[in-house]
Coordinates of C-alpha atoms and ligand atoms in Angstrom, one line a residue:
Chain A
M297 CA 27.3 0.0 14.8
K298 CA 25.0 1.5 12.2
C299 CA 25.9 2.5 8.6
T300 CA 26.7 6.3 8.6
R301 CA 24.8 6.5 5.3
C302 CA 21.7 4.3 5.4
K303 CA 21.5 3.2 9.1
A304 CA 21.6 -0.6 8.3
T305 CA 24.1 -2.8 10.3
A306 CA 27.6 -1.6 9.5
H307 CA 30.1 -4.1 8.0
V308 CA 33.2 -1.9 7.9
A309 CA 34.2 0.5 10.8
L310 CA 36.5 3.4 9.8
P311 CA 37.8 5.2 12.9
S312 CA 39.9 7.6 10.7
H313 CA 36.8 8.8 9.1
H314 CA 34.6 8.6 12.2
S315 CA 32.2 6.5 10.3
G316 CA 31.1 3.0 9.4
F317 CA 29.4 1.6 6.3
C318 CA 27.3 -1.4 5.4
K319 CA 28.3 -3.7 2.5
D320 CA 26.3 -1.7 0.0
C321 CA 27.5 1.8 1.1
F322 CA 31.2 1.0 1.6
P323 CA 31.9 0.6 -2.1
L324 CA 30.4 4.1 -2.6
F325 CA 32.8 5.5 0.0
F326 CA 35.7 3.8 -1.8
T327 CA 34.6 5.2 -5.2
R328 CA 34.4 8.7 -3.7
Q329 CA 37.9 8.4 -2.4
V330 CA 39.3 7.3 -5.7
E331 CA 37.3 10.1 -7.5
T332 CA 38.7 12.7 -5.1
A333 CA 42.3 11.4 -5.7
I334 CA 41.9 11.5 -9.5
R335 CA 40.3 14.9 -9.5
R336 CA 42.5 16.8 -6.9
E337 CA 45.8 15.4 -8.3
K338 CA 44.6 15.7 -11.9
M339 CA 45.7 12.1 -12.6
F340 CA 43.8 11.5 -15.9
T341 CA 40.6 12.1 -17.7
H342 CA 37.9 9.9 -19.4
D343 CA 39.5 10.7 -22.8
E344 CA 42.8 9.2 -21.9
R345 CA 44.1 5.6 -22.1
I346 CA 45.4 4.1 -18.9
L347 CA 47.6 1.2 -18.5
V348 CA 47.2 -0.6 -15.1
A349 CA 50.0 -2.6 -13.6
L350 CA 48.5 -5.9 -12.4
S351 CA 50.7 -8.0 -10.1
G352 CA 47.7 -10.2 -9.1
G353 CA 47.6 -8.8 -5.6
K354 CA 44.3 -7.4 -4.2
D355 CA 45.3 -3.8 -4.6
S356 CA 46.1 -3.9 -8.3
L357 CA 43.0 -5.9 -9.0
A358 CA 40.8 -3.6 -6.9
L359 CA 42.2 -0.6 -8.7
M360 CA 41.6 -2.1 -12.1
L361 CA 38.0 -3.0 -11.3
E362 CA 37.2 0.3 -9.8
L363 CA 38.6 2.4 -12.7
H364 CA 36.7 0.2 -15.1
L365 CA 33.5 0.7 -13.1
Q366 CA 34.1 4.4 -13.2
G367 CA 34.1 4.2 -17.0
Y368 CA 37.8 4.8 -17.6
D369 CA 39.6 3.3 -20.7
V370 CA 41.8 0.8 -18.9
T371 CA 44.1 -2.0 -20.0
G372 CA 45.8 -4.3 -17.6
L373 CA 49.5 -5.3 -17.9
H374 CA 50.8 -8.3 -16.2
I375 CA 54.5 -9.3 -16.1
D376 CA 55.1 -13.0 -16.0
L377 CA 58.4 -13.3 -14.1
G378 CA 59.0 -16.9 -15.0
I379 CA 59.4 -18.1 -11.4
P380 CA 58.3 -21.7 -11.1
G381 CA 55.4 -22.4 -8.8
S382 CA 54.5 -18.8 -8.3
S383 CA 54.4 -16.8 -11.6
D384 CA 52.0 -19.2 -13.3
K385 CA 49.6 -18.9 -10.4
A386 CA 49.7 -15.1 -10.3
R387 CA 49.2 -15.0 -14.1
A388 CA 46.3 -17.4 -14.0
K389 CA 44.6 -15.3 -11.3
V390 CA 45.0 -12.1 -13.4
E391 CA 43.7 -13.8 -16.5
R392 CA 40.7 -15.3 -14.7
F393 CA 39.9 -11.9 -13.1
S394 CA 40.2 -10.1 -16.5
E395 CA 38.0 -12.6 -18.2
K396 CA 35.4 -12.5 -15.5
H397 CA 35.0 -8.7 -15.7
G398 CA 35.6 -8.4 -19.5
L399 CA 38.8 -6.3 -19.1
K400 CA 41.6 -5.8 -21.6
L401 CA 44.8 -7.5 -20.6
E402 CA 48.4 -7.6 -21.9
V403 CA 50.9 -10.1 -20.6
F404 CA 54.7 -9.6 -20.9
E405 CA 56.9 -12.7 -20.4
M406 CA 60.4 -12.2 -18.9
E407 CA 61.3 -15.6 -20.2
K408 CA 60.7 -14.7 -23.8
W409 CA 62.6 -11.5 -23.3
G410 CA 65.5 -13.6 -22.3
L411 CA 65.7 -13.0 -18.6
P412 CA 63.4 -15.0 -16.3
I413 CA 63.9 -14.0 -12.7
P414 CA 65.4 -17.3 -11.7
D415 CA 68.3 -16.5 -14.0
V416 CA 68.8 -13.2 -12.2
K417 CA 68.9 -15.1 -8.9
A418 CA 71.5 -17.5 -10.3
H419 CA 73.8 -15.1 -12.2
V420 CA 73.5 -11.6 -10.5
R421 CA 75.1 -11.0 -7.2
R422 CA 72.8 -8.1 -6.2
P423 CA 69.6 -8.9 -4.1
V424 CA 67.1 -10.5 -6.5
C425 CA 64.2 -8.3 -5.4
A426 CA 66.1 -5.1 -6.2
V427 CA 66.8 -6.3 -9.7
C428 CA 63.3 -7.8 -10.2
G429 CA 61.7 -4.5 -9.1
K430 CA 63.9 -2.5 -11.5
M431 CA 63.0 -4.9 -14.4
K432 CA 59.3 -4.5 -13.6
R433 CA 59.4 -0.7 -13.5
H434 CA 61.4 -0.7 -16.7
H435 CA 59.0 -2.8 -18.7
F436 CA 55.8 -1.2 -17.3
N437 CA 57.2 2.2 -18.4
R438 CA 58.5 1.0 -21.7
I439 CA 55.3 -0.8 -22.7
A440 CA 53.2 2.2 -21.6
V441 CA 55.4 4.6 -23.8
E442 CA 55.5 2.2 -26.8
G443 CA 51.7 1.6 -26.6
G444 CA 51.0 5.4 -26.5
Y445 CA 49.3 5.2 -23.1
D446 CA 48.6 8.5 -21.3
A447 CA 49.3 7.2 -17.8
L448 CA 50.5 4.1 -15.9
A449 CA 48.5 3.4 -12.8
T450 CA 49.7 1.2 -9.9
G451 CA 47.8 -0.1 -6.9
H452 CA 49.9 1.6 -4.2
N453 CA 47.7 2.4 -1.2
L454 CA 48.1 4.9 1.7
D455 CA 50.0 2.3 3.8
D456 CA 52.5 1.6 1.0
E457 CA 53.1 5.3 0.4
V458 CA 53.5 6.2 4.1
A459 CA 55.8 3.3 4.7
R460 CA 58.0 4.3 1.7
L461 CA 57.9 7.9 2.7
F462 CA 58.9 7.0 6.2
A463 CA 61.8 4.8 4.9
N464 CA 63.0 7.6 2.6
T465 CA 62.8 10.1 5.5
L466 CA 64.8 7.9 7.8
R467 CA 67.6 8.0 5.2
W468 CA 66.9 11.6 4.2
D469 CA 67.1 10.4 0.7
T470 CA 66.6 13.7 -1.2
A471 CA 66.4 12.1 -4.6
Y472 CA 63.4 10.0 -3.6
L473 CA 61.9 12.6 -1.4
S474 CA 61.9 15.0 -4.3
D475 CA 59.5 13.0 -6.5
Q476 CA 57.6 10.6 -4.3
G477 CA 53.9 11.3 -4.6
P478 CA 50.6 10.2 -6.1
V479 CA 51.5 11.7 -9.5
L480 CA 54.8 11.7 -11.3
P481 CA 54.4 13.8 -14.5
A482 CA 55.5 12.5 -17.8
S483 CA 59.0 13.5 -18.9
D484 CA 61.3 12.5 -21.8
G485 CA 60.9 8.8 -22.2
F486 CA 58.8 8.4 -19.1
V487 CA 55.0 8.0 -19.0
R488 CA 53.0 9.8 -16.4
K489 CA 52.7 7.6 -13.3
V490 CA 49.7 7.7 -11.0
K491 CA 48.5 6.0 -7.7
P492 CA 44.7 6.4 -7.6
L493 CA 44.4 4.4 -4.3
F494 CA 46.7 6.7 -2.3
R495 CA 44.0 8.0 -0.1
L496 CA 42.8 4.5 0.9
S497 CA 44.4 2.3 3.5
E498 CA 45.3 -1.4 3.0
F499 CA 42.4 -2.2 5.3
E500 CA 39.9 -0.2 3.2
T501 CA 41.3 -1.8 0.0
A502 CA 41.0 -5.3 1.5
N503 CA 37.4 -4.7 2.5
Y504 CA 36.6 -3.4 -1.0
A505 CA 38.3 -6.5 -2.6
F506 CA 36.4 -8.8 -0.3
L507 CA 33.0 -7.2 -1.0
K508 CA 33.7 -7.3 -4.8
G509 CA 34.6 -11.0 -4.7
I510 CA 38.3 -10.5 -5.6
E511 CA 40.4 -13.3 -4.4
I512 CA 42.5 -11.8 -1.6
H513 CA 44.9 -14.7 -1.2
S514 CA 48.1 -14.7 -3.3
D515 CA 50.8 -17.2 -3.2
P516 CA 54.0 -15.6 -1.9
C517 CA 57.0 -15.4 -4.2
P518 CA 59.6 -18.0 -3.1
Y519 CA 62.3 -15.3 -3.2
A520 CA 60.4 -13.0 -0.9
T521 CA 62.5 -12.3 2.2
G522 CA 59.6 -11.0 4.3
A523 CA 57.8 -8.0 2.9
S524 CA 59.7 -4.8 2.7
F525 CA 58.4 -2.1 5.0
T526 CA 56.4 -4.6 7.1
G527 CA 58.0 -3.2 10.2
H528 CA 57.3 0.4 9.3
K529 CA 53.7 -0.6 8.4
E530 CA 53.2 -2.1 11.9
L531 CA 54.6 1.0 13.5
W532 CA 52.3 3.2 11.6
G533 CA 49.4 0.9 12.4
E534 CA 50.1 1.7 16.1
L535 CA 50.3 5.5 15.5
E536 CA 47.1 5.4 13.4
H537 CA 45.4 3.5 16.2
R538 CA 46.3 6.2 18.7
S539 CA 45.3 9.1 16.6
P540 CA 43.1 8.0 13.7
G541 CA 43.8 10.0 10.5
Q542 CA 47.4 10.6 11.2
K543 CA 48.7 8.6 8.2
L544 CA 46.9 10.6 5.6
Q545 CA 47.8 13.8 7.4
F546 CA 51.5 12.9 7.5
Y547 CA 51.5 12.1 3.8
Q548 CA 49.5 15.1 2.7
S549 CA 51.6 17.5 4.8
F550 CA 54.7 16.0 3.1
L551 CA 53.3 16.7 -0.3
K552 CA 52.4 20.2 0.6
N553 CA 55.4 21.3 2.8
G554 CA 58.2 18.8 2.4
K555 CA 58.3 17.7 -1.2
P556 CA 58.7 21.1 -2.9
A557 CA 61.8 21.8 -0.8
F558 CA 63.4 18.5 -1.8
A559 CA 62.5 19.0 -5.4
A560 CA 64.3 22.4 -5.4
V561 CA 67.5 20.7 -4.1
E562 CA 67.3 18.0 -6.8
R563 CA 66.9 20.5 -9.6
E564 CA 70.3 21.8 -8.7
T565 CA 72.1 18.5 -8.3
G566 CA 70.1 15.8 -10.2
A567 CA 71.8 13.9 -13.0
E568 CA 70.9 14.5 -16.7
L569 CA 69.1 11.7 -18.6
K570 CA 69.7 10.5 -22.2
P571 CA 68.2 7.6 -24.1
C572 CA 69.8 4.2 -23.5
A573 CA 72.0 3.1 -26.5
E574 CA 70.2 -0.2 -26.6
C575 CA 66.6 0.1 -25.6
G576 CA 66.0 3.9 -25.7
S577 CA 64.8 4.2 -22.1
P578 CA 66.1 7.2 -20.3
T579 CA 69.3 6.7 -18.3
S580 CA 72.2 8.7 -16.9
A581 CA 74.7 6.1 -18.1
G582 CA 75.2 5.2 -21.8
T583 CA 73.4 1.9 -21.6
C584 CA 70.7 1.6 -19.0
S585 CA 71.1 -0.7 -16.0
V586 CA 68.4 -3.1 -17.2
C587 CA 70.2 -3.7 -20.5
R588 CA 73.5 -4.1 -18.7
I589 CA 72.1 -6.7 -16.3
R590 CA 70.6 -8.6 -19.2
A591 CA 73.9 -8.6 -21.1
A592 CA 75.8 -9.7 -17.9
V593 CA 73.4 -12.6 -17.3
R594 CA 73.8 -13.7 -20.9
E595 CA 77.5 -13.7 -20.6
S596 CA 77.5 -15.5 -17.3
K597 CA 75.1 -18.2 -18.7
A598 CA 77.3 -18.7 -21.8
K599 CA 80.4 -19.1 -19.6
A600 CA 78.5 -21.6 -17.3
E601 CA 77.5 -23.7 -20.4
A602 CA 80.9 -23.6 -22.1
Chain B
M23 CA 34.1 -21.6 22.2
I24 CA 34.9 -19.5 19.1
T25 CA 36.8 -21.1 16.3
V26 CA 39.1 -18.7 14.3
N27 CA 40.7 -19.6 11.0
L28 CA 43.6 -17.3 10.8
E29 CA 44.6 -16.2 7.3
P30 CA 47.0 -16.0 5.5
D31 CA 48.8 -18.2 8.1
G32 CA 46.3 -21.0 7.7
T33 CA 46.2 -21.8 11.4
V34 CA 43.2 -22.5 13.5
V35 CA 42.8 -21.0 17.0
E36 CA 40.0 -21.9 19.6
L37 CA 39.1 -19.1 21.9
P38 CA 37.0 -19.7 25.1
D39 CA 34.9 -17.0 26.8
T40 CA 35.1 -14.6 23.9
R41 CA 31.9 -12.7 23.3
S42 CA 32.7 -10.0 20.8
V43 CA 34.8 -9.3 17.7
H44 CA 36.6 -6.7 19.7
A45 CA 37.6 -9.4 22.2
V46 CA 38.8 -11.8 19.5
L47 CA 41.0 -9.1 18.0
N48 CA 42.4 -8.3 21.4
K49 CA 43.3 -11.9 22.1
L50 CA 45.0 -12.2 18.7
R51 CA 46.7 -8.9 19.4
L52 CA 45.4 -7.3 16.3
R53 CA 44.3 -3.7 15.9
F54 CA 40.8 -3.1 14.4
T55 CA 42.2 -2.0 11.1
M56 CA 44.8 -4.8 10.7
A57 CA 42.4 -7.6 9.8
L58 CA 39.0 -8.5 8.3
V59 CA 36.7 -10.6 10.4
V60 CA 34.2 -12.7 8.6
R61 CA 31.4 -14.9 9.8
N62 CA 29.4 -16.9 7.3
G63 CA 30.5 -14.6 4.5
E64 CA 29.5 -11.5 6.4
L65 CA 32.1 -8.8 7.4
L66 CA 31.8 -7.9 11.1
T67 CA 32.7 -4.7 12.9
P68 CA 34.5 -4.9 16.3
D69 CA 31.3 -4.2 18.3
R70 CA 29.5 -7.3 16.9
K71 CA 28.5 -9.9 19.5
L72 CA 29.5 -13.5 19.1
K73 CA 27.8 -16.7 20.3
D74 CA 29.2 -20.0 21.4
G75 CA 30.2 -22.2 18.4
D76 CA 30.7 -19.3 16.0
V77 CA 33.4 -19.9 13.3
L78 CA 35.3 -16.9 12.1
M79 CA 37.8 -16.1 9.4
V80 CA 40.3 -13.5 10.5
R81 CA 42.4 -12.3 7.6
K82 CA 45.4 -10.0 8.3
V83 CA 45.5 -7.3 5.6
T84 CA 49.1 -6.3 5.4
S85 CA 50.2 -7.7 2.0
A86 CA 53.5 -9.2 1.3
G87 CA 54.7 -6.5 -1.1
Ligands
LIG811 S1 59.6 -11.0 -4.0 FE1 61.4 -10.2 -5.1 S2 61.8 -11.6 -6.7 FE2 59.8 -12.1 -6.0 S3 58.4 -10.9 -7.3 FE3 58.8 -9.6 -5.5 S4 60.6 -8.4 -6.1 FE4 60.4 -10.1 -7.6
LIG812 ZN1 24.6 1.7 4.2
LIG813 ZN1 68.4 -0.1 -22.0

């Protein structure tokens, strides 16, 4: 196979785009896709400050590097979850990466904040990943708001978005279906959230990461119970194989035809949000669930030690 | 014989009579867009031919969250 652009030997074949690219032209294709996403969805401008959530996975690192190369004002934010044998490795990887490329990085430590994830595992009865995810979203948003950032960017790719949309559709979860998308506008207490990789598949992001020398390997979290949505992703891999391009089409048709209808329903029935009594983050309860979980763990630990 | 280092599993598979990347992926039951195939640091598209003794790294791309 020859590169669609320069006719050299291709290194990446892309059936959904009826094309293939060599190692030098593929990153240009990737850049175009990110540019299109940012422009069409009006994600942010070169005058704005962007906070990028960096888990240490290939998607978040690829996003950070690409936005930096495009000249955006980006700062990375890594949350150290305090999980022995895994968090230290993820953190070191993010720090190495940031140093190598000369990128700004902030690290927030759950342990210092009083709630390392192992304490959640030990003292909270709900599934640890649900609480952990909630904590991460809370702090990403809070730090973005407090730091005066214009947008919070995450590395979600097309496969993540389609798998999530598919899961929400299977449950007809109108609340989630009303605001899932590549851009969530800012509202009281919430920073604007954007997903600049939403047009790119996991395969495309992995190729980009490989060609840019980003470590693709990450040590799995010991609490992971098999990745969420893996089954849905496999199903969609089959559909995409049979009709290339279907994933992006499913997602874009949802944005155009499905989402507005769900948003209209939510406007009628959605809950009203007020600042949390303790931390000021928006919540429909008096004290937000993150603050309540932290208090409950503190109490449970005090009891265990008494 | 083609030697395949399968990532992230960390397993090694030996495949006899396998002459293309396409054939390797079929034997591993992977669709083209489910894995990167690398030989000596170079990414290979499915149509690339292989020769006896080639050592490949095949990395599945679906990330664990
Ligand atoms: S696997 Fe669960 S506990 Fe571990 S980092 Fe992910 S969400 Fe948190
Ligand atoms: Zn080329
Ligand atoms: Zn709170």
